[in-house]
Structures are given as C-alpha cells and as structure tokens.
mmCIF file with all atom_site columns, C-alpha atoms in Angstrom:
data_model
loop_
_atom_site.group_PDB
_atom_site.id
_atom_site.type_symbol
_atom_site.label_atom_id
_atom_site.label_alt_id
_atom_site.label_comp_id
_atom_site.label_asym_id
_atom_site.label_entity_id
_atom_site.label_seq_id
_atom_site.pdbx_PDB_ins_code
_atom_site.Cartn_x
_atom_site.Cartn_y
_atom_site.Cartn_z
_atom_site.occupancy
_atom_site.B_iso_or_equiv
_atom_site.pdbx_formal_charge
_atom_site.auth_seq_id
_atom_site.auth_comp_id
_atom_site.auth_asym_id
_atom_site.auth_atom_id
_atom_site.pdbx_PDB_model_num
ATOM 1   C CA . UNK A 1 1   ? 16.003 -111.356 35.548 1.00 53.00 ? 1   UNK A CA 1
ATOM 2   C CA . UNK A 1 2   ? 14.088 -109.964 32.494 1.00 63.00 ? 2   UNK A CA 1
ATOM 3   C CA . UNK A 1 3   ? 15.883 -106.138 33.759 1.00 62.00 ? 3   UNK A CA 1
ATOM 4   C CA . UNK A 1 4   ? 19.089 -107.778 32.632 1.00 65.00 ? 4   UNK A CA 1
ATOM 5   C CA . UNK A 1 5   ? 17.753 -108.945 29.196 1.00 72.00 ? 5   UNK A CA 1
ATOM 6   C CA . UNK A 1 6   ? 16.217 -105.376 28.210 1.00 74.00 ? 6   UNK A CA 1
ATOM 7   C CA . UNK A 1 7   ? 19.388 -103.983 29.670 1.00 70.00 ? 7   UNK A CA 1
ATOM 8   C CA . UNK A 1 8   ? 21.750 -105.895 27.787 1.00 73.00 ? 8   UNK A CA 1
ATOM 9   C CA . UNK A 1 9   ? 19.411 -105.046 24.182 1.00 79.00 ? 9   UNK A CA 1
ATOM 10  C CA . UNK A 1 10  ? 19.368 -101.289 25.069 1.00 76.00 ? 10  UNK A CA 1
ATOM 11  C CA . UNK A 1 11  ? 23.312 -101.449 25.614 1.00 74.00 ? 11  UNK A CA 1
ATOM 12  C CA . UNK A 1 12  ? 24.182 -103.741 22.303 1.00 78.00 ? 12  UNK A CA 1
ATOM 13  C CA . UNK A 1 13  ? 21.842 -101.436 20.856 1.00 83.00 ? 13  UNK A CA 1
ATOM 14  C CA . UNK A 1 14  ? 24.147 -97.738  22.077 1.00 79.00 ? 14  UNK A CA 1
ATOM 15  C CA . UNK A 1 15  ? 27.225 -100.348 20.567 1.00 79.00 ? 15  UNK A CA 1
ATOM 16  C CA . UNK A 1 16  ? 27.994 -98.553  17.779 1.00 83.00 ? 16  UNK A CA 1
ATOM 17  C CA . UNK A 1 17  ? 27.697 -94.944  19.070 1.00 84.00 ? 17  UNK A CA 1
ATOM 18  C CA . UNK A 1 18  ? 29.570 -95.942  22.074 1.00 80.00 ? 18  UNK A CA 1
ATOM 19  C CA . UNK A 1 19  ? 32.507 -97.785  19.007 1.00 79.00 ? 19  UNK A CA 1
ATOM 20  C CA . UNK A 1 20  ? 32.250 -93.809  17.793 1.00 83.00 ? 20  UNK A CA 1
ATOM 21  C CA . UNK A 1 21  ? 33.150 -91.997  20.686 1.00 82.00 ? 21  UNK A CA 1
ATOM 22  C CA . UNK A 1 22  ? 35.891 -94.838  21.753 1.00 81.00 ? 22  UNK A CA 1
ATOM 23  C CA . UNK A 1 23  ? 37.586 -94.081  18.339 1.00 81.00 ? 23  UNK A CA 1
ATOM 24  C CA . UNK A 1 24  ? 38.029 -90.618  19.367 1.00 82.00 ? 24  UNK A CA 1
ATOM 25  C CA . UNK A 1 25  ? 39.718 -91.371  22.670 1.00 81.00 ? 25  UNK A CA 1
ATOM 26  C CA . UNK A 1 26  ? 43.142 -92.826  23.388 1.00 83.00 ? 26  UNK A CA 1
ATOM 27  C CA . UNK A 1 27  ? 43.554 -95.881  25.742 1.00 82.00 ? 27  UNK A CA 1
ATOM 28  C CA . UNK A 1 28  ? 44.941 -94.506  28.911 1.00 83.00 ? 28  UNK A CA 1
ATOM 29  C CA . UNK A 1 29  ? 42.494 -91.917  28.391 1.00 87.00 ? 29  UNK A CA 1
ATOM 30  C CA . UNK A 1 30  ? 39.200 -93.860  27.621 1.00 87.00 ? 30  UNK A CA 1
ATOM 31  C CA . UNK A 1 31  ? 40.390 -96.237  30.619 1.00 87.00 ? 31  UNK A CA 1
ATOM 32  C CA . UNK A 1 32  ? 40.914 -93.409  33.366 1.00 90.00 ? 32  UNK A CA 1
ATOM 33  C CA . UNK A 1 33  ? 37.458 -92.246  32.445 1.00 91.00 ? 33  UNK A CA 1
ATOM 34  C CA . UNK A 1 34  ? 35.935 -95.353  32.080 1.00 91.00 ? 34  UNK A CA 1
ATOM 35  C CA . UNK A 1 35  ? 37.429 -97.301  35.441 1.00 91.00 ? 35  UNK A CA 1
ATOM 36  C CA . UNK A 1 36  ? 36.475 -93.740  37.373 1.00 94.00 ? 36  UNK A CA 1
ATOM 37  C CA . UNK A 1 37  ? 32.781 -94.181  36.001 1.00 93.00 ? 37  UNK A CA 1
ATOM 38  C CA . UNK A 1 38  ? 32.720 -97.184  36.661 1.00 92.00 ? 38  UNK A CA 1
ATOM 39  C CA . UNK A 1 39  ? 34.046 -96.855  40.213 1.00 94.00 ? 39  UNK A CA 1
ATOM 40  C CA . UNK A 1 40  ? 31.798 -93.909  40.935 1.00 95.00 ? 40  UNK A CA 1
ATOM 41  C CA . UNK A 1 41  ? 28.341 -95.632  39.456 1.00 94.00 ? 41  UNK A CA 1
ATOM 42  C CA . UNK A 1 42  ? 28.984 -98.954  41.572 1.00 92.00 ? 42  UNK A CA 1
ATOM 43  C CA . UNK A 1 43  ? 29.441 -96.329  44.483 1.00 94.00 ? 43  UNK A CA 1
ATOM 44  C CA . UNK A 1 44  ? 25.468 -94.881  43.292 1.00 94.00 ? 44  UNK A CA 1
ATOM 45  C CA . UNK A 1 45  ? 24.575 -98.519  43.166 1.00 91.00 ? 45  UNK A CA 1
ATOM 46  C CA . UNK A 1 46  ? 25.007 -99.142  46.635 1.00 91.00 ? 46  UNK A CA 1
ATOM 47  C CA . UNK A 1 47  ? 23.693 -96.555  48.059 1.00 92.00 ? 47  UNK A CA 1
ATOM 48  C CA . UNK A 1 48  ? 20.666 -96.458  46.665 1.00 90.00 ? 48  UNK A CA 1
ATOM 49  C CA . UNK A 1 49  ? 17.290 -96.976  47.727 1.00 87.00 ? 49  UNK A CA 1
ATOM 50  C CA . UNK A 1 50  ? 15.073 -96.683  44.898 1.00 88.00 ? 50  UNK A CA 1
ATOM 51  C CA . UNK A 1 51  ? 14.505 -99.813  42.761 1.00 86.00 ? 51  UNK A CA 1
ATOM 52  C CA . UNK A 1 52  ? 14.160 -97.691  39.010 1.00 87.00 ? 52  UNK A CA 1
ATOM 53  C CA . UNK A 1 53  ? 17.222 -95.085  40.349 1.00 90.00 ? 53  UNK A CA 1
ATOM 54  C CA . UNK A 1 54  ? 19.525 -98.588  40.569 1.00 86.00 ? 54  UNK A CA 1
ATOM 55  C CA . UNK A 1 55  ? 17.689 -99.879  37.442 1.00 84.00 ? 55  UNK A CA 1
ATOM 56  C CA . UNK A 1 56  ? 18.456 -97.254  35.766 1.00 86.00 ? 56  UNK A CA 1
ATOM 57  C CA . UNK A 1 57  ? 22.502 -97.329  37.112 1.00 89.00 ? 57  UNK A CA 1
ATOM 58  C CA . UNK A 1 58  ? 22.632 -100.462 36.191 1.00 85.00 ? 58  UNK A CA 1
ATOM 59  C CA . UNK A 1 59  ? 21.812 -99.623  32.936 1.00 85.00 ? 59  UNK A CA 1
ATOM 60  C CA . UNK A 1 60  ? 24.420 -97.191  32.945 1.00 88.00 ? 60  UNK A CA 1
ATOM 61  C CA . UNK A 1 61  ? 27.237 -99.483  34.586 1.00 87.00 ? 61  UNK A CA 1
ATOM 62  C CA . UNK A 1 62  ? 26.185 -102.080 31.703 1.00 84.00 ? 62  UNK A CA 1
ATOM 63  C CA . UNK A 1 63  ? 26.950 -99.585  29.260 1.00 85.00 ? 63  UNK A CA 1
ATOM 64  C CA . UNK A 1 64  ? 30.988 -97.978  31.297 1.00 87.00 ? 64  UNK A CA 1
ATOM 65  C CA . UNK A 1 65  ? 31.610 -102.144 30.844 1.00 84.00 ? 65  UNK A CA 1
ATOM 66  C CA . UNK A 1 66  ? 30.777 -102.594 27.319 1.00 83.00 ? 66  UNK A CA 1
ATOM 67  C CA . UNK A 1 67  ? 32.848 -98.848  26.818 1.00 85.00 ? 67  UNK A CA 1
ATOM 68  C CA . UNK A 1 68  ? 35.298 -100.426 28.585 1.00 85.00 ? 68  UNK A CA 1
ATOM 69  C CA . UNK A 1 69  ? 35.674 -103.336 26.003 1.00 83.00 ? 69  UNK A CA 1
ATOM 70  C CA . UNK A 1 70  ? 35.424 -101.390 23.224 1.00 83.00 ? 70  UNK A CA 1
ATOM 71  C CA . UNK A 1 71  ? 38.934 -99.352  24.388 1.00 85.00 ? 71  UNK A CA 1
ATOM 72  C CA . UNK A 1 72  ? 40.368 -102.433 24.750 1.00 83.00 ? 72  UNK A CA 1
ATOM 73  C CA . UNK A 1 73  ? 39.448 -104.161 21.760 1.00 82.00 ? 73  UNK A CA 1
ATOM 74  C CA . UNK A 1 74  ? 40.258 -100.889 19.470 1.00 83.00 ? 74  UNK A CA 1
ATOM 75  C CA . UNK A 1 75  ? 43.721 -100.782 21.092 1.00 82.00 ? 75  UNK A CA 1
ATOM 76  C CA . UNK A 1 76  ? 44.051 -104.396 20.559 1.00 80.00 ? 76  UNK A CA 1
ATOM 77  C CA . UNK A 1 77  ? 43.330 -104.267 16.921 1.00 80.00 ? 77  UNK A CA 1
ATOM 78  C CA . UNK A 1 78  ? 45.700 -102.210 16.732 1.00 81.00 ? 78  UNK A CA 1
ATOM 79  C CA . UNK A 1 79  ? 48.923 -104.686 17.726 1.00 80.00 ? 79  UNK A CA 1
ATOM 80  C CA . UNK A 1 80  ? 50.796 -106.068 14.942 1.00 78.00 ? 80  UNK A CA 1
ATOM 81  C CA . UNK A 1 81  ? 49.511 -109.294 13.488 1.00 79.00 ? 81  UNK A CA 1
ATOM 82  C CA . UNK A 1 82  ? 53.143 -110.796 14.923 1.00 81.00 ? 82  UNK A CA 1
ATOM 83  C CA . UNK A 1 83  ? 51.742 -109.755 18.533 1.00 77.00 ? 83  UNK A CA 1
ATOM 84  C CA . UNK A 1 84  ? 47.998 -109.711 18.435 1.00 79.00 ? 84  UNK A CA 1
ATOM 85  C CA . UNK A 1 85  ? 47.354 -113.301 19.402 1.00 84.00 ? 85  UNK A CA 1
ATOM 86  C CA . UNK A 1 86  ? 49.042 -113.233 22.167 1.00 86.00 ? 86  UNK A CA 1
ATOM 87  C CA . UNK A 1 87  ? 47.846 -110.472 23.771 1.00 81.00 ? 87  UNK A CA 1
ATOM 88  C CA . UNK A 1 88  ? 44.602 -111.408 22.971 1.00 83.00 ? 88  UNK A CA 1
ATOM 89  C CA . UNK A 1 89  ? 44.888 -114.557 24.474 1.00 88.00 ? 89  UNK A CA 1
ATOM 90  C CA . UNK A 1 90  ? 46.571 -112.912 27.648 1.00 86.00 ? 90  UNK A CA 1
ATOM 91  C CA . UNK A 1 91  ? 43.500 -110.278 27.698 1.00 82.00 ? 91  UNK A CA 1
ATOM 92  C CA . UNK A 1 92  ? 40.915 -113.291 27.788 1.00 86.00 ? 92  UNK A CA 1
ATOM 93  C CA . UNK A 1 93  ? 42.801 -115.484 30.511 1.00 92.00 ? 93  UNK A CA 1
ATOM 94  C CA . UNK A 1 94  ? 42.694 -112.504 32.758 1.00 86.00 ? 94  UNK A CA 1
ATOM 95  C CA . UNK A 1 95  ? 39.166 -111.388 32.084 1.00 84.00 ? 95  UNK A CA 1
ATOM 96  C CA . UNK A 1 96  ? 38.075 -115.306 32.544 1.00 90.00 ? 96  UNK A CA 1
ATOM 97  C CA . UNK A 1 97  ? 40.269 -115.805 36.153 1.00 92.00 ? 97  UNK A CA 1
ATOM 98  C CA . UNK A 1 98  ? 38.165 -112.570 36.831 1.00 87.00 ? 98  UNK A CA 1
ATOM 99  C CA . UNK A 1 99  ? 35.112 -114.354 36.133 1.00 88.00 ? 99  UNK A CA 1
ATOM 100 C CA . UNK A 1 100 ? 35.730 -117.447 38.425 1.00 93.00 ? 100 UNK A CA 1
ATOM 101 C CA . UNK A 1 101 ? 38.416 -115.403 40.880 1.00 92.00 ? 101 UNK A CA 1
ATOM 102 C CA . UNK A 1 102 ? 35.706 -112.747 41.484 1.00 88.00 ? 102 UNK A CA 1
ATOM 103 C CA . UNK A 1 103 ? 32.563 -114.615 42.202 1.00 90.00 ? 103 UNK A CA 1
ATOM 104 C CA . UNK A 1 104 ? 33.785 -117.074 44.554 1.00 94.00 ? 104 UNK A CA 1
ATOM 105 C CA . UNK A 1 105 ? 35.858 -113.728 46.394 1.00 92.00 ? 105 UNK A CA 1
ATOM 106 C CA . UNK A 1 106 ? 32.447 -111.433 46.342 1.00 91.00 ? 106 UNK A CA 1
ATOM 107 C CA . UNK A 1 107 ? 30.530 -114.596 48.062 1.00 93.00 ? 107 UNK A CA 1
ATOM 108 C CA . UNK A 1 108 ? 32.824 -115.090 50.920 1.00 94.00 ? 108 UNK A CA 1
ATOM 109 C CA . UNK A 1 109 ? 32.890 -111.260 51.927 1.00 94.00 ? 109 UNK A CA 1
ATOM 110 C CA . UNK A 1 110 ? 29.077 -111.234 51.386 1.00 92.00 ? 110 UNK A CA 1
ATOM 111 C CA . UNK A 1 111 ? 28.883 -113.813 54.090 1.00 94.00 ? 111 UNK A CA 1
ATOM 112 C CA . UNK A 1 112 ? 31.182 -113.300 56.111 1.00 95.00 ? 112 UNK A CA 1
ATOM 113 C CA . UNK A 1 113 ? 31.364 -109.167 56.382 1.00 93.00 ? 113 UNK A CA 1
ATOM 114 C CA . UNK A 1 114 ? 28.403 -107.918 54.906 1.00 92.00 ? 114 UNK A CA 1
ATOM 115 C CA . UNK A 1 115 ? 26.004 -107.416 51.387 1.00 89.00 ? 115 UNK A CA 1
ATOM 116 C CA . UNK A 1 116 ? 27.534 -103.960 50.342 1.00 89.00 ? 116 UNK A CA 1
ATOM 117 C CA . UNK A 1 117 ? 31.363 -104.856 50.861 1.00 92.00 ? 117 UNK A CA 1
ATOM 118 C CA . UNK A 1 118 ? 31.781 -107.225 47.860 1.00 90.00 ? 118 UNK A CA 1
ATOM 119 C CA . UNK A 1 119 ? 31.193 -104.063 45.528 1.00 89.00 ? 119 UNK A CA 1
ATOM 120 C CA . UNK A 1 120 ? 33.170 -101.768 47.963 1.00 91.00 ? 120 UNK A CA 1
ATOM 121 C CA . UNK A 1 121 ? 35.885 -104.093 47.221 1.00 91.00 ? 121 UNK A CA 1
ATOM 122 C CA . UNK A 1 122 ? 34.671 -103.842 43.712 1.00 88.00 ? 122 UNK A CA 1
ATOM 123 C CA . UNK A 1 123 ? 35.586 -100.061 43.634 1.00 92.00 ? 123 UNK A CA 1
ATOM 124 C CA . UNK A 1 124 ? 38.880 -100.107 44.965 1.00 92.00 ? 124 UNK A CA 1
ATOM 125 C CA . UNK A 1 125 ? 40.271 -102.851 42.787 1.00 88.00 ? 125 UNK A CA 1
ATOM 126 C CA . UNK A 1 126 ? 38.800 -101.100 39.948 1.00 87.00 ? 126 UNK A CA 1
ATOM 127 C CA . UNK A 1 127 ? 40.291 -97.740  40.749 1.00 91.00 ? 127 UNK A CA 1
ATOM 128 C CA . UNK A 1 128 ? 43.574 -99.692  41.639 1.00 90.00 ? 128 UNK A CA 1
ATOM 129 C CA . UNK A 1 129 ? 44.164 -101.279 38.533 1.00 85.00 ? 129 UNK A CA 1
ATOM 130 C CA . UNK A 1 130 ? 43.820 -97.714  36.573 1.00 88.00 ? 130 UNK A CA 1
ATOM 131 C CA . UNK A 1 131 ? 47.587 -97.895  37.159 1.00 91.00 ? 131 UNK A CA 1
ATOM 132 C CA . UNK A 1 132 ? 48.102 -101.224 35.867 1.00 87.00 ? 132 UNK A CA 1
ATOM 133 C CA . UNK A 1 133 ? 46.031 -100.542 32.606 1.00 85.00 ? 133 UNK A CA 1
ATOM 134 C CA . UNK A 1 134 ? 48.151 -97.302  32.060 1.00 87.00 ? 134 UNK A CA 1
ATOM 135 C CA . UNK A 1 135 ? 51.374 -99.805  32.099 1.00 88.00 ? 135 UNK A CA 1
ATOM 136 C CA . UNK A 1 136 ? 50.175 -102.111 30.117 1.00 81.00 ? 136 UNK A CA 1
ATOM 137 C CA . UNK A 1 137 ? 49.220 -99.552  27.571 1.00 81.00 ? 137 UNK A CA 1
ATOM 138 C CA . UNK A 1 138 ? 52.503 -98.171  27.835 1.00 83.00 ? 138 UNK A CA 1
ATOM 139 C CA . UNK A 1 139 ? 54.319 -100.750 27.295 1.00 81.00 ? 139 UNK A CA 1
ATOM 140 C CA . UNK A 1 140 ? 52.048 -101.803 23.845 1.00 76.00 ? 140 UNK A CA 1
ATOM 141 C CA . UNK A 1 141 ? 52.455 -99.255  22.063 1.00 77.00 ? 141 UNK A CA 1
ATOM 142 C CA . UNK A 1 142 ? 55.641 -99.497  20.809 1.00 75.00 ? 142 UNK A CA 1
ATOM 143 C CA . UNK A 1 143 ? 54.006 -102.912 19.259 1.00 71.00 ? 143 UNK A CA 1
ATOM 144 C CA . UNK A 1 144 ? 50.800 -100.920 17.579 1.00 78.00 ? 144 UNK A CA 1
ATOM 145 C CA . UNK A 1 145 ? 50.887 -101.521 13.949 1.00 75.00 ? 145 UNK A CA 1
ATOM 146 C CA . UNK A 1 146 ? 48.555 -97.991  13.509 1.00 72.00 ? 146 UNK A CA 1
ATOM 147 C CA . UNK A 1 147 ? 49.804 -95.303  16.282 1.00 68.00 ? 147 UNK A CA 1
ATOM 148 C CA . UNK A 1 148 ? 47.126 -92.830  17.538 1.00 63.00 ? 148 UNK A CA 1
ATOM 149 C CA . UNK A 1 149 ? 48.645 -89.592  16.799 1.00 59.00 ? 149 UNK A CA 1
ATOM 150 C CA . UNK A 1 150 ? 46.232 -86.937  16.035 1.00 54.00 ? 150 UNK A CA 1
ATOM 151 C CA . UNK A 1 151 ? 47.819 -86.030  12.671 1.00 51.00 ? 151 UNK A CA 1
ATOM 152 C CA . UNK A 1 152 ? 46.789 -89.485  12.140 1.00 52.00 ? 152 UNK A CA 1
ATOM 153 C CA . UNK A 1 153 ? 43.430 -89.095  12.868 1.00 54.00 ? 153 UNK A CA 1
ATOM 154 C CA . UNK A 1 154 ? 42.810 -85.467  11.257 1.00 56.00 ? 154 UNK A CA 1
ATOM 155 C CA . UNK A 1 155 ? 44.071 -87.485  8.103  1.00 54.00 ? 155 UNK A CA 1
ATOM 156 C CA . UNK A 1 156 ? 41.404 -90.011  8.183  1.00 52.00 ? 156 UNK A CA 1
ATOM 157 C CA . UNK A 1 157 ? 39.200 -87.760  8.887  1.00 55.00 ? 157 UNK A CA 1
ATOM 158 C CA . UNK A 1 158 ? 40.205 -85.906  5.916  1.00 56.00 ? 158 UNK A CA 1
ATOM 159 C CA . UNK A 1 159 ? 39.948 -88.877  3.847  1.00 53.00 ? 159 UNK A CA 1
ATOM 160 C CA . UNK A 1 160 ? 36.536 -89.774  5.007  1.00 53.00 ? 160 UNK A CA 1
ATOM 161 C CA . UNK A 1 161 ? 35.136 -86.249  4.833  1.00 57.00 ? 161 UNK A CA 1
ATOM 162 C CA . UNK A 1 162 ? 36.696 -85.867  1.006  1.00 55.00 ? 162 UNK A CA 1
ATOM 163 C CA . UNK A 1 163 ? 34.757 -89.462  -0.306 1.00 53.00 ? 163 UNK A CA 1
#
C-alpha cells in the first residue's frame, strides 16, 4: 500500500516535465502513443515475476495515465468557453462509469476465468478505444478556440525565446 503512495509522489513530482513534453505533441498523437504504452506496460505487468521489475512498471504505467490526462486536459483547454463545460462534464461522466463499470467487470472475470484476464481485457479495450479517441478528437477541433498548427507553436516559441 505504501508502493502506491511513493509512486503517486514520484509521478506528481515528473507532472510538470511530463505538462512539457504533452505541449509539444498533438492529441491523436500523444493518445496513439500513450494508449500503445499503456497497452504494452500492462502486457510487462503481467508477465512478470519479479516484485521491483513490476514495481518499477507500475511506476511507469502510473506515469502513461497521468500523460494520458495531461493530453486530454491540454486539448480540453483548448475548446471554446461556449463548449468547454460540456465536454468537460462528458469527459468526467465517462472516466467515473469507468471507475464503477470497470471494477465490478475486472472482479467477475477474476473469479470466474482467471487473475491475469481482467488486465488482458484491460489491453484490448485500451488499444480499442485508440479509434474512438482519434474521433472524438476529430470531431473537436473544429470547436478549439487555439488550433495546434505548428506555425502556431514556432510563434510562441518565438515569443517566449525573444522575452
């Protein structure tokens, strides 16, 4: 229990590095990258046998979900003020019915197929909605207030180098 504590410091604490590199990437990039980590590190996860190797990938699948967040609260900020409620409201209602949907789900598979297939199921539901994400991104960005063009960002850039 005290694993998750340090874990969780050590990843609030890579935050703002992680807020860095997120800033760099566009959504349906950073989500493709992050949903395949993600995928592939709860694959290391089960299959491994040393306690401080899945320490350690926990660690790192802490840190793919807080990156994960991140994408989706910079693209979120990024919605008109018109729009931005509700899709943060919409955002929150799905990742809560996650949080009570997945639970219960992952308990009945543990008992009635096996430990390892909950987080089996895990990977293919995360590497299934990649798709999903990609549409909903798709279909935001004609709402973004700020676009992510990279003359955009070379500008910003520019004005942040020049003060």
């Amino acid at each position: 229990m005290h694993y998750y504590q340090i874990a969780g410091i050590l990843v609030t604490l890579f935050a703002p590095k992680l807020g860095a590199i997120v800033d760099k990437l566009r959504p349906s990039m950073g989500i493709t990258i992050v949903s395949f980590l993600g995928a592939l590190v709860t694959w290391l996860l089960i299959n491994s046998g040393n306690i401080w190797i899945f320490a350690a990938l926990s660690l790192l699948d802490m840190t793919i979900m807080i990156t994960a967040s991140l994408i989706f609260q910079n693209l979120v900020s990024r919605i008109t003020v018109e729009h931005r409620g509700k899709i943060l409201g919409t955002g929150e209602f799905f990742t809560f019915l996650g949080s009570v949907i997945g639970p219960i789900l992952g308990g009945i598979v543990w008992d009635f197929i096996g430990p390892k297939f909950p987080f089996v199921i895990s990977i293919f539901v995360e590497l299934s909605l990649i798709p999903l994400y990609l549409v909903v991104v798709y279909y935001l960005i004609p709402h973004l207030a700020e676009t992510y063009s990279i003359e955009n960002e070379k500008k910003s850039r520019r004005k942040i180098n020049n003060t």
